[in-house]
Short mmCIF file of C-alpha atoms and ligand atoms in Angstrom, two decimals:
data_model
loop_
_atom_site.label_atom_id
_atom_site.label_comp_id
_atom_site.label_asym_id
_atom_site.label_seq_id
_atom_site.Cartn_x
_atom_site.Cartn_y
_atom_site.Cartn_z
CA MET A 243 27.47 141.89 -29.68
CA ALA A 244 31.12 142.62 -28.80
CA ILE A 245 33.40 139.59 -28.76
CA ALA A 246 34.48 139.62 -25.14
CA THR A 247 34.70 137.72 -21.88
CA ILE A 248 32.50 139.58 -19.38
CA ASN A 249 32.28 137.94 -15.96
CA PRO A 250 28.53 137.53 -15.25
CA ALA A 251 29.19 137.40 -11.50
CA THR A 252 30.69 140.92 -11.51
CA GLY A 253 29.74 142.52 -14.84
CA LYS A 254 33.44 143.26 -15.39
CA VAL A 255 34.97 143.02 -18.89
CA GLU A 256 37.82 140.56 -18.46
CA ARG A 257 39.13 140.43 -22.01
CA SER A 258 38.08 141.77 -25.41
CA PHE A 259 38.90 140.33 -28.82
CA ASP A 260 38.99 141.81 -32.31
CA ALA A 261 36.79 139.95 -34.74
CA HIS A 262 38.60 138.13 -37.55
CA ASP A 263 38.59 140.26 -40.69
CA GLU A 264 37.44 138.86 -44.06
CA ARG A 265 40.98 137.87 -45.01
CA GLU A 266 41.48 135.87 -41.83
CA VAL A 267 38.06 134.23 -42.21
CA ASP A 268 38.96 133.22 -45.77
CA ARG A 269 42.33 131.91 -44.64
CA ARG A 270 40.66 129.77 -41.98
CA ILE A 271 38.03 128.40 -44.36
CA ALA A 272 40.79 127.49 -46.82
CA GLU A 273 42.77 125.79 -44.06
CA VAL A 274 39.78 123.70 -42.96
CA HIS A 275 38.93 122.89 -46.56
CA SER A 276 42.40 121.54 -47.20
CA ALA A 277 42.38 119.65 -43.88
CA PHE A 278 39.20 117.90 -45.07
CA ARG A 279 41.14 116.49 -48.03
CA ALA A 280 43.83 115.22 -45.66
CA LEU A 281 41.17 113.73 -43.38
CA SER A 282 39.59 111.89 -46.31
CA ASP A 283 42.66 109.67 -46.53
CA THR A 284 42.56 108.64 -42.88
CA SER A 285 41.02 105.53 -41.35
CA PHE A 286 38.51 105.21 -38.52
CA ALA A 287 41.30 103.68 -36.41
CA GLU A 288 43.59 106.69 -36.94
CA ARG A 289 40.84 109.18 -36.18
CA ALA A 290 39.76 107.17 -33.12
CA GLY A 291 43.31 107.35 -31.77
CA TRP A 292 43.43 111.13 -32.23
CA MET A 293 39.96 111.58 -30.73
CA LYS A 294 40.92 109.57 -27.63
CA SER A 295 44.12 111.62 -27.23
CA ALA A 296 42.11 114.83 -27.54
CA ALA A 297 39.73 113.47 -24.86
CA ASP A 298 42.75 112.78 -22.63
CA ALA A 299 43.96 116.37 -23.19
CA LEU A 300 40.54 117.75 -22.30
CA GLU A 301 40.40 115.66 -19.14
CA THR A 302 43.87 116.79 -18.12
CA ASP A 303 42.68 120.40 -18.55
CA VAL A 304 39.46 119.83 -16.58
CA ASP A 305 40.08 122.41 -13.84
CA GLN A 306 41.40 125.10 -16.15
CA ALA A 307 38.62 124.55 -18.70
CA ALA A 308 35.93 124.49 -15.99
CA ARG A 309 37.16 127.80 -14.52
CA LEU A 310 37.04 129.30 -17.99
CA LEU A 311 33.39 128.26 -18.45
CA THR A 312 32.43 129.66 -15.05
CA LEU A 313 34.27 132.91 -15.76
CA GLU A 314 32.71 133.42 -19.18
CA MET A 315 29.11 132.38 -18.61
CA GLY A 316 28.56 131.94 -14.88
CA LYS A 317 27.66 128.26 -14.49
CA THR A 318 28.65 126.81 -11.14
CA ILE A 319 32.13 125.36 -10.99
CA THR A 320 30.80 121.90 -10.10
CA GLN A 321 28.56 121.87 -13.18
CA ALA A 322 31.38 123.26 -15.32
CA ARG A 323 33.63 120.37 -14.33
CA ALA A 324 30.83 117.90 -15.08
CA GLU A 325 30.38 119.48 -18.53
CA VAL A 326 34.06 119.07 -19.38
CA LEU A 327 34.13 115.43 -18.25
CA LYS A 328 30.93 114.58 -20.12
CA SER A 329 32.45 116.09 -23.26
CA ALA A 330 35.57 113.94 -22.95
CA LYS A 331 33.38 110.87 -22.41
CA THR A 332 31.42 111.64 -25.56
CA MET A 333 34.62 112.04 -27.58
CA ARG A 334 35.60 108.52 -26.48
CA PHE A 335 32.11 107.22 -27.24
CA TYR A 336 32.39 108.32 -30.87
CA ALA A 337 36.00 107.13 -31.10
CA GLU A 338 34.73 103.69 -30.15
CA HIS A 339 31.46 103.56 -32.13
CA ALA A 340 31.86 105.71 -35.26
CA GLU A 341 32.91 102.85 -37.52
CA GLU A 342 30.02 100.64 -36.40
CA PHE A 343 27.50 103.53 -36.80
CA LEU A 344 28.74 104.22 -40.33
CA SER A 345 29.09 100.65 -41.54
CA GLY A 346 26.22 100.81 -44.07
CA ARG A 347 24.19 97.75 -45.04
CA ALA A 348 24.06 95.22 -47.84
CA LEU A 349 20.82 94.09 -49.46
CA PRO A 350 20.37 90.41 -48.53
CA ASP A 351 18.79 89.68 -51.92
CA PRO A 352 20.46 91.96 -54.53
CA ALA A 353 18.60 90.12 -57.33
CA GLU A 354 15.50 92.08 -56.23
CA VAL A 355 17.18 95.17 -57.72
CA ASP A 356 18.69 93.24 -60.66
CA ALA A 357 22.18 93.44 -59.12
CA SER A 358 24.90 91.00 -58.16
CA ALA A 359 25.52 93.16 -55.09
CA ALA A 360 23.88 96.24 -53.61
CA TYR A 361 24.83 98.10 -50.48
CA THR A 362 24.99 101.52 -48.81
CA ARG A 363 27.99 103.39 -47.44
CA TYR A 364 28.31 106.57 -45.41
CA GLU A 365 30.81 109.14 -46.65
CA PRO A 366 31.85 112.42 -45.06
CA MET A 367 30.35 115.56 -46.62
CA GLY A 368 33.18 118.06 -46.22
CA VAL A 369 33.46 121.30 -44.27
CA VAL A 370 30.57 121.78 -41.83
CA LEU A 371 29.82 125.12 -40.14
CA ALA A 372 28.66 124.97 -36.51
CA VAL A 373 26.99 128.04 -34.96
CA MET A 374 26.93 127.44 -31.24
CA PRO A 375 25.48 128.98 -28.05
CA TRP A 376 27.17 130.01 -24.81
CA ASN A 377 25.13 127.90 -22.40
CA TYR A 378 27.28 124.75 -22.65
CA PRO A 379 30.35 126.24 -24.33
CA ILE A 380 32.32 123.00 -24.58
CA TRP A 381 29.62 120.34 -24.55
CA GLN A 382 27.50 121.84 -27.36
CA VAL A 383 30.55 122.05 -29.59
CA VAL A 384 31.87 118.59 -28.75
CA ARG A 385 28.55 116.92 -29.41
CA PHE A 386 28.79 118.29 -32.95
CA ALA A 387 32.56 118.02 -33.45
CA ALA A 388 33.24 114.52 -32.08
CA PRO A 389 30.88 112.72 -34.51
CA ALA A 390 31.65 115.11 -37.37
CA LEU A 391 35.42 114.59 -37.17
CA MET A 392 35.06 110.84 -36.58
CA ALA A 393 32.99 110.65 -39.78
CA GLY A 394 35.86 112.35 -41.61
CA ASN A 395 34.34 115.83 -41.89
CA ALA A 396 36.16 119.03 -40.97
CA GLY A 397 34.56 121.69 -38.74
CA LEU A 398 34.30 125.47 -38.62
CA LEU A 399 32.99 126.93 -35.36
CA LYS A 400 31.25 130.26 -34.93
CA HIS A 401 30.82 130.33 -31.18
CA ALA A 402 28.68 132.78 -29.19
CA SER A 403 30.35 136.18 -28.84
CA ASN A 404 30.46 136.00 -25.02
CA VAL A 405 32.56 132.81 -24.88
CA PRO A 406 35.60 133.66 -27.05
CA GLN A 407 38.11 131.98 -24.77
CA ALA A 408 36.18 128.71 -24.90
CA ALA A 409 36.16 129.09 -28.70
CA LEU A 410 39.93 129.54 -28.76
CA TYR A 411 40.46 126.59 -26.44
CA LEU A 412 38.43 124.38 -28.82
CA ASP A 413 40.35 125.77 -31.81
CA THR A 414 43.41 123.72 -30.84
CA LEU A 415 41.91 120.82 -28.88
CA PHE A 416 41.55 118.31 -31.73
CA GLU A 417 44.96 119.12 -33.16
CA LYS A 418 46.44 118.45 -29.73
CA GLY A 419 45.07 114.91 -30.08
CA GLY A 420 46.74 114.47 -33.49
CA PHE A 421 44.09 115.50 -36.04
CA PRO A 422 45.61 117.19 -39.13
CA ALA A 423 46.12 120.93 -38.59
CA GLY A 424 42.98 122.82 -39.53
CA SER A 425 40.55 119.90 -39.09
CA PHE A 426 38.66 122.16 -36.69
CA ARG A 427 38.89 125.96 -36.54
CA SER A 428 37.11 128.71 -34.65
CA LEU A 429 36.06 131.92 -36.37
CA LEU A 430 35.83 134.97 -34.11
CA ILE A 431 32.99 136.68 -35.96
CA PRO A 432 29.72 138.33 -34.97
CA ALA A 433 26.36 136.81 -35.90
CA SER A 434 26.23 139.19 -38.88
CA GLY A 435 29.29 137.43 -40.32
CA VAL A 436 27.63 133.98 -40.43
CA GLU A 437 25.82 134.41 -43.75
CA ARG A 438 29.00 134.97 -45.77
CA VAL A 439 30.56 131.79 -44.33
CA ALA A 440 27.37 129.76 -44.77
CA ARG A 441 27.17 130.75 -48.44
CA ASP A 442 30.84 129.97 -49.12
CA PRO A 443 30.96 127.12 -51.64
CA ARG A 444 33.62 125.35 -49.57
CA VAL A 445 31.09 125.00 -46.73
CA VAL A 446 28.72 122.14 -47.57
CA ALA A 447 26.48 121.88 -44.51
CA MET A 448 25.68 123.64 -41.26
CA THR A 449 24.24 123.21 -37.79
CA LEU A 450 22.97 125.77 -35.31
CA THR A 451 22.18 125.39 -31.65
CA GLY A 452 20.52 128.48 -30.26
CA SER A 453 17.39 130.54 -30.39
CA GLU A 454 14.54 130.12 -32.83
CA PRO A 455 15.14 133.42 -34.73
CA ALA A 456 18.81 132.53 -35.28
CA GLY A 457 17.79 129.06 -36.44
CA ARG A 458 15.19 130.38 -38.87
CA SER A 459 17.74 132.80 -40.30
CA LEU A 460 20.39 130.12 -40.92
CA ALA A 461 17.80 127.67 -42.26
CA ALA A 462 16.68 130.27 -44.82
CA ILE A 463 20.27 130.63 -46.01
CA ALA A 464 20.75 126.86 -46.11
CA GLY A 465 17.50 126.53 -48.07
CA SER A 466 18.52 129.08 -50.66
CA GLU A 467 21.93 127.38 -51.04
CA VAL A 468 20.44 123.83 -50.96
CA LYS A 469 22.78 122.85 -48.12
CA HIS A 470 21.97 120.41 -45.34
CA VAL A 471 21.14 122.00 -41.97
CA VAL A 472 20.54 120.68 -38.45
CA LEU A 473 18.81 122.94 -35.91
CA GLU A 474 18.73 122.50 -32.14
CA LEU A 475 16.57 125.37 -30.90
CA GLY A 476 14.66 126.40 -27.83
CA GLY A 477 12.38 124.44 -25.57
CA SER A 478 9.69 124.92 -22.95
CA ASP A 479 9.60 121.39 -21.64
CA PRO A 480 6.66 120.11 -19.60
CA PHE A 481 7.20 118.19 -16.34
CA ILE A 482 3.97 116.36 -15.52
CA VAL A 483 3.27 115.16 -11.98
CA THR A 484 0.42 112.66 -11.63
CA PRO A 485 -1.13 111.45 -8.35
CA SER A 486 0.81 108.16 -8.43
CA ALA A 487 4.19 109.96 -8.57
CA ASP A 488 6.80 109.49 -5.86
CA LEU A 489 6.41 113.07 -4.67
CA ASP A 490 9.70 113.35 -2.78
CA ARG A 491 11.69 112.31 -5.82
CA ALA A 492 9.52 114.35 -8.16
CA VAL A 493 10.06 117.54 -6.15
CA ALA A 494 13.82 117.07 -5.79
CA THR A 495 14.13 116.29 -9.50
CA ALA A 496 11.87 119.21 -10.45
CA VAL A 497 14.25 121.62 -8.70
CA ALA A 498 17.28 120.20 -10.50
CA ALA A 499 15.40 120.03 -13.81
CA ARG A 500 14.48 123.72 -13.60
CA THR A 501 17.71 125.16 -12.19
CA THR A 502 20.54 123.15 -13.78
CA ASN A 503 22.90 125.56 -15.57
CA ASN A 504 21.30 128.45 -13.64
CA GLY A 505 18.08 127.69 -15.51
CA GLN A 506 19.63 128.25 -18.93
CA ALA A 507 19.42 124.85 -20.61
CA CYS A 508 17.26 124.09 -23.61
CA ILE A 509 16.04 120.93 -21.85
CA ASN A 510 15.40 122.46 -18.46
CA ALA A 511 11.85 121.63 -17.39
CA LYS A 512 10.10 125.00 -17.60
CA ARG A 513 6.41 124.19 -17.10
CA PHE A 514 5.30 122.03 -14.17
CA ILE A 515 1.91 120.50 -14.81
CA VAL A 516 0.50 119.02 -11.63
CA TYR A 517 -2.76 117.11 -11.02
CA ALA A 518 -5.10 118.84 -8.54
CA ASP A 519 -4.89 115.85 -6.10
CA VAL A 520 -1.19 116.50 -5.44
CA TYR A 521 -0.93 120.16 -6.47
CA ASP A 522 -0.85 121.77 -3.01
CA ALA A 523 1.66 119.28 -1.62
CA PHE A 524 3.89 119.61 -4.69
CA LEU A 525 3.73 123.41 -4.77
CA GLU A 526 4.52 123.78 -1.07
CA ARG A 527 7.56 121.49 -1.22
CA PHE A 528 8.77 122.76 -4.59
CA THR A 529 8.57 126.38 -3.44
CA ALA A 530 10.49 125.60 -0.25
CA ALA A 531 13.20 123.70 -2.12
CA MET A 532 13.60 126.42 -4.77
CA ALA A 533 13.78 129.08 -2.04
CA GLY A 534 16.43 127.07 -0.20
CA LEU A 535 18.94 126.96 -3.06
CA VAL A 536 22.25 128.69 -2.37
CA MET A 537 22.78 131.55 -4.83
CA GLY A 538 26.18 133.21 -5.05
CA ASP A 539 29.69 133.16 -6.48
CA PRO A 540 29.70 130.44 -9.15
CA MET A 541 33.38 129.71 -8.44
CA SER A 542 32.42 128.54 -4.94
CA GLU A 543 31.92 124.78 -4.51
CA GLU A 544 28.84 125.40 -2.31
CA THR A 545 26.95 127.55 -4.81
CA GLU A 546 23.88 125.99 -6.42
CA ILE A 547 22.72 128.98 -8.49
CA GLY A 548 25.09 131.40 -10.18
CA PRO A 549 24.28 134.52 -12.20
CA LEU A 550 22.59 134.54 -15.59
CA ALA A 551 25.12 134.68 -18.42
CA THR A 552 24.26 138.08 -19.84
CA GLU A 553 22.68 141.33 -18.72
CA SER A 554 20.16 141.17 -21.58
CA GLY A 555 19.24 137.60 -20.60
CA ARG A 556 18.43 138.78 -17.10
CA SER A 557 16.36 141.70 -18.43
CA GLU A 558 14.33 139.25 -20.51
CA ILE A 559 13.61 137.13 -17.44
CA GLU A 560 12.66 140.23 -15.42
CA GLU A 561 10.26 141.29 -18.17
CA LEU A 562 8.62 137.86 -18.37
CA VAL A 563 8.06 137.79 -14.61
CA GLU A 564 6.79 141.39 -14.46
CA ASP A 565 4.38 140.71 -17.32
CA ALA A 566 2.97 137.68 -15.47
CA ARG A 567 2.78 139.56 -12.16
CA SER A 568 1.00 142.53 -13.74
CA LYS A 569 -1.60 140.21 -15.30
CA GLY A 570 -2.47 138.48 -12.03
CA ALA A 571 0.02 135.62 -11.57
CA THR A 572 1.06 134.60 -8.05
CA ILE A 573 4.74 134.43 -7.16
CA THR A 574 5.37 131.95 -4.35
CA THR A 575 9.13 132.57 -4.13
CA GLY A 576 11.69 134.79 -5.86
CA GLY A 577 10.64 137.31 -8.48
CA THR A 578 12.84 140.16 -7.26
CA THR A 579 16.23 141.06 -8.70
CA PRO A 580 18.81 141.28 -5.93
CA GLN A 581 20.87 144.43 -5.38
CA GLY A 582 24.57 144.36 -6.15
CA PRO A 583 26.93 143.52 -8.98
CA GLY A 584 26.46 140.60 -11.36
CA TRP A 585 23.43 139.34 -13.24
CA PHE A 586 21.86 137.25 -10.51
CA TYR A 587 18.19 136.29 -10.51
CA PRO A 588 16.68 134.15 -7.75
CA PRO A 589 14.90 130.82 -8.22
CA THR A 590 11.30 131.81 -8.82
CA VAL A 591 8.02 129.88 -8.75
CA ILE A 592 4.92 131.32 -10.42
CA THR A 593 1.35 130.03 -10.38
CA ASP A 594 -1.96 131.18 -11.91
CA VAL A 595 -0.28 131.63 -15.29
CA THR A 596 -2.79 132.20 -18.12
CA PRO A 597 -2.43 132.21 -21.92
CA ALA A 598 -2.61 136.02 -21.77
CA MET A 599 0.83 136.07 -20.14
CA ARG A 600 4.07 135.88 -22.15
CA LEU A 601 5.35 133.22 -19.75
CA TYR A 602 2.67 130.83 -21.01
CA ALA A 603 4.07 130.74 -24.55
CA GLU A 604 7.67 131.93 -24.38
CA GLU A 605 10.78 130.10 -23.23
CA ALA A 606 11.97 131.30 -19.79
CA PHE A 607 15.76 131.09 -20.03
CA GLY A 608 16.49 131.48 -16.33
CA PRO A 609 15.44 129.83 -13.04
CA VAL A 610 11.73 130.65 -13.33
CA ALA A 611 9.19 127.83 -12.99
CA ALA A 612 5.56 128.12 -14.03
CA VAL A 613 3.32 125.67 -12.13
CA TYR A 614 -0.05 124.71 -13.60
CA ARG A 615 -2.91 122.90 -11.85
CA VAL A 616 -4.79 120.37 -14.02
CA ALA A 617 -7.80 118.14 -13.37
CA ASP A 618 -6.80 114.99 -15.26
CA ARG A 619 -4.53 113.52 -17.88
CA ASP A 620 -6.42 114.98 -20.82
CA GLU A 621 -5.95 118.47 -19.43
CA ALA A 622 -2.33 117.71 -18.53
CA LEU A 623 -1.66 116.63 -22.09
CA ALA A 624 -3.45 119.65 -23.55
CA VAL A 625 -1.37 122.07 -21.44
CA ALA A 626 1.84 120.15 -22.16
CA ASN A 627 1.29 120.29 -25.91
CA SER A 628 -0.02 123.88 -25.98
CA THR A 629 3.34 125.27 -27.02
CA THR A 630 5.13 125.83 -30.29
CA PHE A 631 8.16 124.03 -28.83
CA GLY A 632 8.72 120.27 -28.69
CA LEU A 633 12.17 119.47 -27.36
CA SER A 634 11.88 117.07 -24.42
CA SER A 635 9.36 116.23 -21.70
CA ALA A 636 9.02 114.40 -18.40
CA VAL A 637 6.18 112.55 -16.75
CA TRP A 638 6.01 111.25 -13.19
CA THR A 639 3.73 108.26 -12.71
CA GLN A 640 3.72 104.70 -11.38
CA ASP A 641 0.77 103.77 -13.53
CA PRO A 642 1.77 101.85 -16.71
CA GLU A 643 -1.35 102.95 -18.56
CA ASP A 644 -0.69 106.65 -17.79
CA GLU A 645 2.91 106.17 -18.79
CA GLN A 646 1.97 104.80 -22.20
CA PHE A 647 -0.69 107.50 -22.67
CA PHE A 648 1.90 110.26 -22.31
CA ILE A 649 4.72 108.50 -24.18
CA GLU A 650 2.47 108.19 -27.22
CA ARG A 651 0.92 111.65 -27.13
CA LEU A 652 3.52 114.15 -25.89
CA GLN A 653 4.74 116.23 -28.85
CA ALA A 654 8.46 116.17 -28.08
CA GLY A 655 11.76 114.69 -29.22
CA ALA A 656 12.03 112.73 -25.95
CA VAL A 657 9.97 111.58 -22.98
CA PHE A 658 11.61 110.85 -19.63
CA VAL A 659 9.49 108.77 -17.25
CA ASN A 660 10.21 109.35 -13.54
CA GLY A 661 13.37 111.32 -14.28
CA MET A 662 14.62 114.58 -15.77
CA SER A 663 15.60 115.24 -19.36
CA ILE A 664 19.32 114.77 -19.88
CA SER A 665 21.35 114.23 -23.03
CA TYR A 666 23.34 111.02 -23.33
CA PRO A 667 25.78 110.21 -26.15
CA GLN A 668 23.95 106.88 -26.57
CA LEU A 669 20.50 108.45 -27.18
CA PRO A 670 19.44 110.62 -30.13
CA PHE A 671 18.75 114.23 -29.14
CA GLY A 672 16.62 116.81 -30.92
CA GLY A 673 13.23 118.40 -31.14
CA VAL A 674 10.00 118.59 -33.09
CA LYS A 675 7.85 121.66 -33.90
CA ASP A 676 9.85 124.89 -33.43
CA SER A 677 12.50 123.13 -31.33
CA GLY A 678 14.44 122.05 -34.35
CA VAL A 679 15.22 119.80 -37.26
CA GLY A 680 17.42 116.71 -37.24
CA ARG A 681 19.15 114.82 -34.46
CA GLU A 682 22.44 114.96 -32.62
CA LEU A 683 24.21 112.22 -30.65
CA SER A 684 23.99 108.43 -31.01
CA ALA A 685 24.16 106.80 -34.47
CA GLU A 686 21.61 109.25 -35.90
CA GLY A 687 23.80 112.24 -34.93
CA ILE A 688 26.90 111.05 -36.77
CA ARG A 689 24.87 110.17 -39.87
CA GLU A 690 23.46 113.73 -40.19
CA PHE A 691 26.63 115.00 -41.84
CA CYS A 692 27.27 112.05 -44.14
CA ASN A 693 26.38 111.29 -47.73
CA LEU A 694 24.49 108.01 -47.69
CA LYS A 695 25.62 106.51 -50.98
CA SER A 696 23.86 103.55 -52.61
CA VAL A 697 26.13 101.21 -54.57
CA TRP A 698 24.72 98.85 -57.24
CA ARG A 699 26.80 96.30 -59.11
CA GLY A 700 25.45 94.48 -62.18
P1 NAP B 109 21.31 132.81 -29.94
O1 NAP B 109 21.21 134.24 -29.64
O2 NAP B 109 20.49 132.26 -31.03
O3 NAP B 109 22.86 132.50 -30.18
C1 NAP B 109 23.31 131.23 -30.56
C2 NAP B 109 24.39 131.37 -31.61
O4 NAP B 109 23.81 131.88 -32.81
C3 NAP B 109 25.48 132.37 -31.23
O5 NAP B 109 26.70 131.93 -31.76
C4 NAP B 109 25.02 133.64 -31.92
O6 NAP B 109 26.09 134.54 -32.17
C5 NAP B 109 24.47 133.08 -33.20
N1 NAP B 109 23.44 133.91 -33.84
C6 NAP B 109 22.55 134.75 -33.27
N2 NAP B 109 21.75 135.29 -34.21
C7 NAP B 109 22.14 134.76 -35.40
C8 NAP B 109 21.70 134.93 -36.74
N3 NAP B 109 20.67 135.72 -37.05
N4 NAP B 109 22.32 134.23 -37.72
C9 NAP B 109 23.34 133.40 -37.44
N5 NAP B 109 23.82 133.22 -36.18
C10 NAP B 109 23.20 133.88 -35.18
O7 NAP B 109 20.95 131.91 -28.70
P2 NAP B 109 21.22 132.23 -27.17
O8 NAP B 109 20.13 133.11 -26.71
O9 NAP B 109 22.61 132.65 -26.98
O10 NAP B 109 21.06 130.75 -26.59
C11 NAP B 109 19.95 130.34 -25.95
C12 NAP B 109 18.99 129.59 -26.85
O11 NAP B 109 19.60 128.40 -27.33
C13 NAP B 109 17.78 129.12 -26.10
O12 NAP B 109 16.64 129.31 -26.88
C14 NAP B 109 18.05 127.64 -25.88
O13 NAP B 109 16.91 126.88 -25.66
C15 NAP B 109 18.74 127.30 -27.15
N6 NAP B 109 19.51 126.05 -27.02
C16 NAP B 109 19.06 124.93 -27.65
C17 NAP B 109 19.73 123.72 -27.50
C18 NAP B 109 19.23 122.47 -28.15
O14 NAP B 109 19.98 121.51 -28.20
N7 NAP B 109 18.02 122.41 -28.66
C19 NAP B 109 20.86 123.67 -26.70
C20 NAP B 109 21.29 124.83 -26.06
C21 NAP B 109 20.60 126.02 -26.24
P3 NAP B 109 26.33 135.85 -31.21
O15 NAP B 109 26.65 135.33 -29.86
O16 NAP B 109 27.47 136.53 -31.87
O17 NAP B 109 25.04 136.62 -31.24
#
C-alpha cells in the first residue's frame, strides 16, 4: 500500500510520502537503541514530568490533531477530538501510576526460600516495535507508548500506510515533552518492511494491533526469534438483549456501539443477539435509529457517520452484505452504496443471518449490524460464543442471575453489563481466542514490556 494521505471523504490524494530506505531505517533503529540507554538512567519522576508535558502539548494541539485524523481516516471531527483528549488523559494516567504499577513485591517470609530477603522488580526490556492500525491513529499508539516509555523502554512505530501524517506527528510528540531525542521514532515503511525490523537484534519485543493475518505473521516472526509479542486483533463482539433490559437505553447504546468510529472499531458491537420476547420491538427501534443517523462530511460538527477509511475497506463491507443478501438475509435499512465521491456506506441492519453467510463468521469493519433472534439464554450464549473471536461483549439485563450466567460463560476479554464496550486506562484491555494475546492498559499493560526479575539474597 502506498504511504499517503488520501481523504476518504473525497478519494483525493492529499499528500504522498517516500518510504524510508534501509539506511534511514537503520539510522532510526540505532537512534532509538541509544535513547534506550539514556532512558535507563532516568527516574520515574523525570519520565512522569516529560509525559505530562507531552500530554499538555497534545492537548494544546487538539484541534489540529483532530483535523488530521479526520482528513486521513474519515472519523467524525467530534470523535477525533475525543480521541486526542482521551490519549492525553491516558498519558497522565501512566505518568501518575507507572511507579506504583512497577513497584514489585517482597516475600513476607524470605526464610521459606532460604533467603534473608527475596523480592521482585520490573525492569524495562529495551526497544519495542509497535505495528499499529489506522482506526484510532493517535489513541492506539499512545496506549502502547505511554506505558512503554514510562517503564523506561524506547519505542519504534510502524504505523498504517494511510496515516503517515499522524505517524510523523507522534514521531516528535514525546520529545516535545522532554524525553531524550529518539526515545520514540516512526518508521515510514510498508508492511513488507516489518520483518527486517522485527528480526533486528536491537529490537527486543513487539506489539501489533490490527487484523488477524497481520498478527499471525508478526507472531510467527516473534516466535522464531524468541521475542515477546502482544497482539490486539479483530473482534466480532456480541451485544445480548434479554427481556429484562431497559429497551430504550439498550437501543440507543446499540446504535452507538455499532457505529462509533464509522463502525471501524475492534470493540464495536457487531452481532446483536436478542431474545424473541423483545426482538420485534428492539429491531423496529434499532432500525429506525440506525436509519436516522446523519451521514456526511466528517469535518462537520453535525455528522454522525463519516466515510469508511479506505476504498478496499468499503469493498469488503459491500461484499459481506451482498453475500448475505444473495443467501436470503433481510436488510431492514441501508445496504446500498450511495452515489458520489468518497467511501461512504450507510448504517445497515441485517436479519436472518445464517452460518452459511460470511457475515456470520467474519468481522464486519463498517456500520453493518447483524441481528439474531434467540429463544433463551442458552441459545444466546451459544450464538455469542460461536465465533473465533473473543475481544469484548455486552449483555443487557436487570436480572442478577442472568448477569452472572453471562459474565462467567462469555468467551471474551471483557463483559460490559448494561453498557457498551469502551477502553479505559484503568481497566486491562485485550482478547481471547483469535482476538489476541496479552493485555494493554492498566497495570497489566505496562508490565507486558518489562523483565520481571526475582532477587534472592542469602
Ligand atoms: P491491518 O491490515 O492488519 O493493518 C494494521 C497494521 O499492520 C498496519 O500498520 C499494517 O501496515 C500492518 N500490517 C499489515 N499486514 C502486515 C504483515 N503481514 N506483517 C506486518 N505488519 C502488517 O489492519 P487494518 O485492517 O488496517 O485494521 C483493522 C483491524 O484491526 C480490524 O481487524 C480491527 O478489529 C483490528 N483492531 C484491533 C484492535 C484491538 O485492540 N484488538 C484495535 C484496533 C483495530 P500497512 O498499513 O502498511 O498495510
